[in-house]
Short mmCIF file of C-alpha atoms in Angstrom, two decimals:
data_model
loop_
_atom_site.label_atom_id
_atom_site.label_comp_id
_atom_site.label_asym_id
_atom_site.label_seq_id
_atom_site.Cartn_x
_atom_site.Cartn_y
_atom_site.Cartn_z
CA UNK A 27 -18.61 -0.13 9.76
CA UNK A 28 -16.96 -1.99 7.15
CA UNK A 29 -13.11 -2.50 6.55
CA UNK A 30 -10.22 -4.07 7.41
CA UNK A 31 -8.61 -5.47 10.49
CA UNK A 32 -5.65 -6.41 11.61
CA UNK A 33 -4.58 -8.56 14.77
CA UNK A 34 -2.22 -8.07 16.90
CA UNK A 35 -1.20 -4.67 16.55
CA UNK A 36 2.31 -5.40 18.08
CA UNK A 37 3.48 -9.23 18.04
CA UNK A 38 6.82 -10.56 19.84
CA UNK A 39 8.31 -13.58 18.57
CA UNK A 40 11.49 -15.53 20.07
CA UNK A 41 13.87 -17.02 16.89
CA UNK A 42 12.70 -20.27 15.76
CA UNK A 43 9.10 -19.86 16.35
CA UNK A 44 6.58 -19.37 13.49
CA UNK A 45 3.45 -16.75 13.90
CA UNK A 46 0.24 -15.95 12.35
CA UNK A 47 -1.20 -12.43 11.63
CA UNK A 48 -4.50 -12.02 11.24
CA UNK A 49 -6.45 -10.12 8.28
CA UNK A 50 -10.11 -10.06 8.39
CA UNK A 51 -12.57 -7.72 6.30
CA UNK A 52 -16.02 -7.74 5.69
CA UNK A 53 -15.93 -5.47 2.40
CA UNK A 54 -16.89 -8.29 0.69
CA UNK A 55 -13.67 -7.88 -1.67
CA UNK A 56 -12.73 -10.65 -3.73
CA UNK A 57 -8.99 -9.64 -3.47
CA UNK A 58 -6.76 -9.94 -0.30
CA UNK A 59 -2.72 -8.93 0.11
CA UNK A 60 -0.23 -9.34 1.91
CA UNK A 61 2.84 -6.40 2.33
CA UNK A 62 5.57 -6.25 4.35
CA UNK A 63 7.51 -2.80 5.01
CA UNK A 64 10.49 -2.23 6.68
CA UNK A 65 11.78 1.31 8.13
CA UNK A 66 12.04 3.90 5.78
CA UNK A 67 11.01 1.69 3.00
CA UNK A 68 8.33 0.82 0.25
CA UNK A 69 6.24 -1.96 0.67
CA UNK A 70 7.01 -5.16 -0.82
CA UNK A 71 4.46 -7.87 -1.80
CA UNK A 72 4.67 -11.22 -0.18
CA UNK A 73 1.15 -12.98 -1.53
CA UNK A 74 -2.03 -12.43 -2.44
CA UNK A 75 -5.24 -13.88 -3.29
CA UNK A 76 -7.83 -13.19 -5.74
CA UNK A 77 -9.87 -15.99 -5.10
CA UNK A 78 -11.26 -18.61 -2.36
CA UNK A 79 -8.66 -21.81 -2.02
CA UNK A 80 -6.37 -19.94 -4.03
CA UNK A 81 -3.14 -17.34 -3.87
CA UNK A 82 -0.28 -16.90 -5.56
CA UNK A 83 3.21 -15.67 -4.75
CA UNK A 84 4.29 -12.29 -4.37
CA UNK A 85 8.07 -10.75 -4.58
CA UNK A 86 9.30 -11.90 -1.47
CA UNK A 87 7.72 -15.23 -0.64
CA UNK A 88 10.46 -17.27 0.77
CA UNK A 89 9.43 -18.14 4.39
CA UNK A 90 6.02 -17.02 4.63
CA UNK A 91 2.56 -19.07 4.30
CA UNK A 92 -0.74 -18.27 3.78
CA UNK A 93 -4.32 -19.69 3.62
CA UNK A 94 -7.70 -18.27 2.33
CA UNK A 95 -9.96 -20.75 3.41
CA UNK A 96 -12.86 -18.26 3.64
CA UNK A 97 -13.85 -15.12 1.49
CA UNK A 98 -13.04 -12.52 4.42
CA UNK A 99 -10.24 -14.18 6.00
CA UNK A 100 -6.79 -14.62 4.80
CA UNK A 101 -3.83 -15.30 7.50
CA UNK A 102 -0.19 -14.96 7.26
CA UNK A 103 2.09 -17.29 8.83
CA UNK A 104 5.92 -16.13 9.65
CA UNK A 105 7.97 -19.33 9.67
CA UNK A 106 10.96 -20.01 11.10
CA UNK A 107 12.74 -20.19 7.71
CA UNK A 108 12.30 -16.19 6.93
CA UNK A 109 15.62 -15.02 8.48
CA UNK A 110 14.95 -11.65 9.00
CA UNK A 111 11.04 -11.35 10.08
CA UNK A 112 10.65 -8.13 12.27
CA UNK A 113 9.09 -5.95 9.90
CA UNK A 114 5.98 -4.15 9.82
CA UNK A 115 3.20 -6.08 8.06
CA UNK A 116 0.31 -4.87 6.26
CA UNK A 117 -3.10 -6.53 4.76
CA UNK A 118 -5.15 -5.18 1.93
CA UNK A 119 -8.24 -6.09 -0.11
CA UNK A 120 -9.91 -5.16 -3.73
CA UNK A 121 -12.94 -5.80 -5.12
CA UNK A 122 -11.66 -7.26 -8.66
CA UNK A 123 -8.26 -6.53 -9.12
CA UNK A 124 -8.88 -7.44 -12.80
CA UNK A 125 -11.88 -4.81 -13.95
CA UNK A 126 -8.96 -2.07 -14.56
CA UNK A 127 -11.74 0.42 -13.07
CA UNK A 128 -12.38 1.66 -9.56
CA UNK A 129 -12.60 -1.56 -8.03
CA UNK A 130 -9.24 -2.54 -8.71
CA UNK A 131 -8.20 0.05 -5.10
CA UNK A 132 -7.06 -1.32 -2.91
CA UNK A 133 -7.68 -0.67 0.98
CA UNK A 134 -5.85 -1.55 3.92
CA UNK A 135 -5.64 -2.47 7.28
CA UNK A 136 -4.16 -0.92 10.12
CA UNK A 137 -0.78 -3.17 10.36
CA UNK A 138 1.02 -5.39 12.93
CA UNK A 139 3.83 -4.48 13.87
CA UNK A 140 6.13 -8.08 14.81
CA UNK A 141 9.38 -7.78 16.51
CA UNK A 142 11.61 -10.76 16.70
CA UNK A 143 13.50 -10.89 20.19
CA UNK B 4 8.56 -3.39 -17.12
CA UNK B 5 6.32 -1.39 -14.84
CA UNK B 6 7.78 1.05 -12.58
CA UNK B 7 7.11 4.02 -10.53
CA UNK B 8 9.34 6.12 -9.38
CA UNK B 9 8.62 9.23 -7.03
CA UNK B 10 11.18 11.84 -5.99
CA UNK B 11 13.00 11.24 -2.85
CA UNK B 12 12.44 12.67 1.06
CA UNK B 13 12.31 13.93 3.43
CA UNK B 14 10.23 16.79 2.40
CA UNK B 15 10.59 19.67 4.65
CA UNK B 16 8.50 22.87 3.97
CA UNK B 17 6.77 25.30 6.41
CA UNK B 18 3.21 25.68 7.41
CA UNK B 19 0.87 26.80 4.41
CA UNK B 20 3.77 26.54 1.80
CA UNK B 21 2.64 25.23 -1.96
CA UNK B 22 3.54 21.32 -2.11
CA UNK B 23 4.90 19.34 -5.02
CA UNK B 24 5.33 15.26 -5.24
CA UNK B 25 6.61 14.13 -8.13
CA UNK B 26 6.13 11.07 -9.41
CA UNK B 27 6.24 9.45 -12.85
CA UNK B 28 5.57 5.73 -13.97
CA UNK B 29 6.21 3.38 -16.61
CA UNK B 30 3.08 0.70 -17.89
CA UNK B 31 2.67 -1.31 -21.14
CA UNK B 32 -0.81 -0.86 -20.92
CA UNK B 33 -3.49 1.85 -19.50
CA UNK B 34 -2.99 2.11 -15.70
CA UNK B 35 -4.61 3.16 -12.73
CA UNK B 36 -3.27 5.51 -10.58
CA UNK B 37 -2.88 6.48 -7.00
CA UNK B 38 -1.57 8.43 -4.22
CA UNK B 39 -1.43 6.70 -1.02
CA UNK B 40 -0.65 8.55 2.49
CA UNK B 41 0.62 6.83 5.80
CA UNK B 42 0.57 8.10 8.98
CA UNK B 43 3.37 7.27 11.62
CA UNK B 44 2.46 3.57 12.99
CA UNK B 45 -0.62 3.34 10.65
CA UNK B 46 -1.64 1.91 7.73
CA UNK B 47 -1.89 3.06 4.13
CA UNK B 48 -5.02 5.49 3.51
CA UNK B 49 -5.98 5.95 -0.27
CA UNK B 50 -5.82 9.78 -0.41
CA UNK B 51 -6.78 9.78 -4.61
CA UNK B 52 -7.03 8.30 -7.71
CA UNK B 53 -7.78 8.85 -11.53
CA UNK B 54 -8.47 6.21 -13.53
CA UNK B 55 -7.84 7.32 -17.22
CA UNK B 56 -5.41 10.43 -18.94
CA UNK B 57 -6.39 13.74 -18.35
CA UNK B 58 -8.34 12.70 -15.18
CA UNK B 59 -7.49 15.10 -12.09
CA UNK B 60 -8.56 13.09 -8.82
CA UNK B 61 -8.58 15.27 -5.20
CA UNK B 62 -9.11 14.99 -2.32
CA UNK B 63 -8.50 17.10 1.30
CA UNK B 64 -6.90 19.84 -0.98
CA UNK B 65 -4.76 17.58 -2.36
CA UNK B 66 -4.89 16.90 -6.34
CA UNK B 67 -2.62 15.32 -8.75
CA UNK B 68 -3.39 15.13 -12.69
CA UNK B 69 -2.98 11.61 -14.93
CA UNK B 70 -0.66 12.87 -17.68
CA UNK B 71 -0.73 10.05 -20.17
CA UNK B 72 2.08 12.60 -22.23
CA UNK B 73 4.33 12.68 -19.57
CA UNK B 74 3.34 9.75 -17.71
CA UNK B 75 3.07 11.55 -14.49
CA UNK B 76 1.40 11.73 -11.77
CA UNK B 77 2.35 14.50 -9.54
CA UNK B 78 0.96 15.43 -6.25
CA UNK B 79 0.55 19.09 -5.09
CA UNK B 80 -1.57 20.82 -2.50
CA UNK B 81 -1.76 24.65 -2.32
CA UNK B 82 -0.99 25.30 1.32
CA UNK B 83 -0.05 22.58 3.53
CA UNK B 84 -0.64 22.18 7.17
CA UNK B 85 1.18 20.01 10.17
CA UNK B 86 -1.21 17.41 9.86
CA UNK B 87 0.06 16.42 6.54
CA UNK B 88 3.30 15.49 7.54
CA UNK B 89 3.50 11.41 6.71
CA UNK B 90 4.73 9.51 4.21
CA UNK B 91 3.16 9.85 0.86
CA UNK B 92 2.78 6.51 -2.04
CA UNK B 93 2.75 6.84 -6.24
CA UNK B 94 1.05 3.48 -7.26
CA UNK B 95 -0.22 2.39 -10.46
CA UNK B 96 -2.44 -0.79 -10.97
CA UNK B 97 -2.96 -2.84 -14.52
CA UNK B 98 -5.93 -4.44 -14.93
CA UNK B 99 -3.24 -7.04 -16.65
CA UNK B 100 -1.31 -7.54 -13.22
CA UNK B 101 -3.84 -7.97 -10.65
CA UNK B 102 -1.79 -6.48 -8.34
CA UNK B 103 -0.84 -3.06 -7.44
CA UNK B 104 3.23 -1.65 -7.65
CA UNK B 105 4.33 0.90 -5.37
CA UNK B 106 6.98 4.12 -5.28
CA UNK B 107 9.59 3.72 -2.42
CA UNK B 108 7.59 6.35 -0.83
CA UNK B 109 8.49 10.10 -0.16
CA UNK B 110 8.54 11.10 3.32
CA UNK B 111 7.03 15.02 4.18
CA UNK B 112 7.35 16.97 7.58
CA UNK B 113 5.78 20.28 7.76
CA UNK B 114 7.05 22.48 10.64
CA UNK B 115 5.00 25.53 12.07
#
């Protein structure tokens, strides 16, 4: 079955440590994000990738970092610099997130859930 | 700049009442649209979608309408059920943007 995946599903961190979450999909989507969402809220974007070797940015950047070394792989590391990190994070992919047509949905993974202690 | 914005919860309503979501958006351009759901400690499911005005995308009983006049994008289902209590998304995507931008979300809890 294709889609998306997410590991863990529930991740405990002690202050001062960084993390990575895992996002893996074999949808063969060009396009992979990053969201984090916090209780009762929206989600906010904190990067993405259209492209192999390169992402960009998102809205809330400061004290994350990512990689997309591969086309269905694209990791998100929780530094020690984000001050407030227990959140509930989310993946997603698209096809072309530039055609403007059908392709530009995007699909998501199940979450992880990290918890700072 | 581009916005959506989608009336607040919680959404209470009873067992097979008629369901309304508003939601309206602002785009220089020609959008997509979308409704998203979530279900408690889950990710976000794409529930529908239209991709140009007057499109009506649906899905599970669900429907909502692309009014380019209005620029709206309402959600409604004709008789809900307990299973559709979760948190419901407005989104629009621009082909510009490469990315999509969310509503804060409108939470719904049907009771029996």
């Amino acid at each position: 079955d294709g889609g998306i995946t997410q590991s863990p599903k529930y991740l405990f961190r002690k202050e001062g440590q960084n993390v990575t979450l895992s996002c893996e999909q074999n949808l063969n989507h060009d396009a992979m994000y990053w969201y984090r969402q916090d209780p009762g809220q929206g989600l906010r974007l904190i990067y993405y990738s259209q492209i192999v070797n390169d992402f960009q940015k998102g809205d809330i950047a400061e004290g994350y970092s990512v990689s997309r070394e591969k086309k269905e792989s694209f990791p998100l590391t929780v530094t020690s610099a984000q001050k407030n990190p227990t959140a509930f994070y989310l993946c997603a992919s698209s096809m072309d997130p530039t055609s403007g047509g059908p392709t530009d949905t995007q699909y998501f993974g199940p979450g992880t859930r990290l918890t700072v202690l | 700049g581009n916005s959506v914005t989608q009336m607040e919860g919680p959404v209470t309503l009873s067992e097979e009442a008629f369901l309304t979501i508003n939601c309206t958006y602002t785009a220089t351009g020609y959008p997509s649209l979308f409704w998203y759901v979530q279900y408690p400690g889950e990710g976000l499911q794409l529930l529908l979608k239209a991709t140009k005005a007057d499109d009506k995308g649906s899905n599970k009983g669900f429907e909502a309408t692309y009014r380019k006049e209005t620029t709206s994008f309402h959600l409604e289902k004709g008789s809900v059920q307990v299973s559709d209590s979760a948190v419901y998304f407005c989104a629009l995507s621009l082909s510009s943007a490469s990315k999509i931008i969310f509503g804060s979300g409108t939470r719904l809890s049907i009771r029996p």
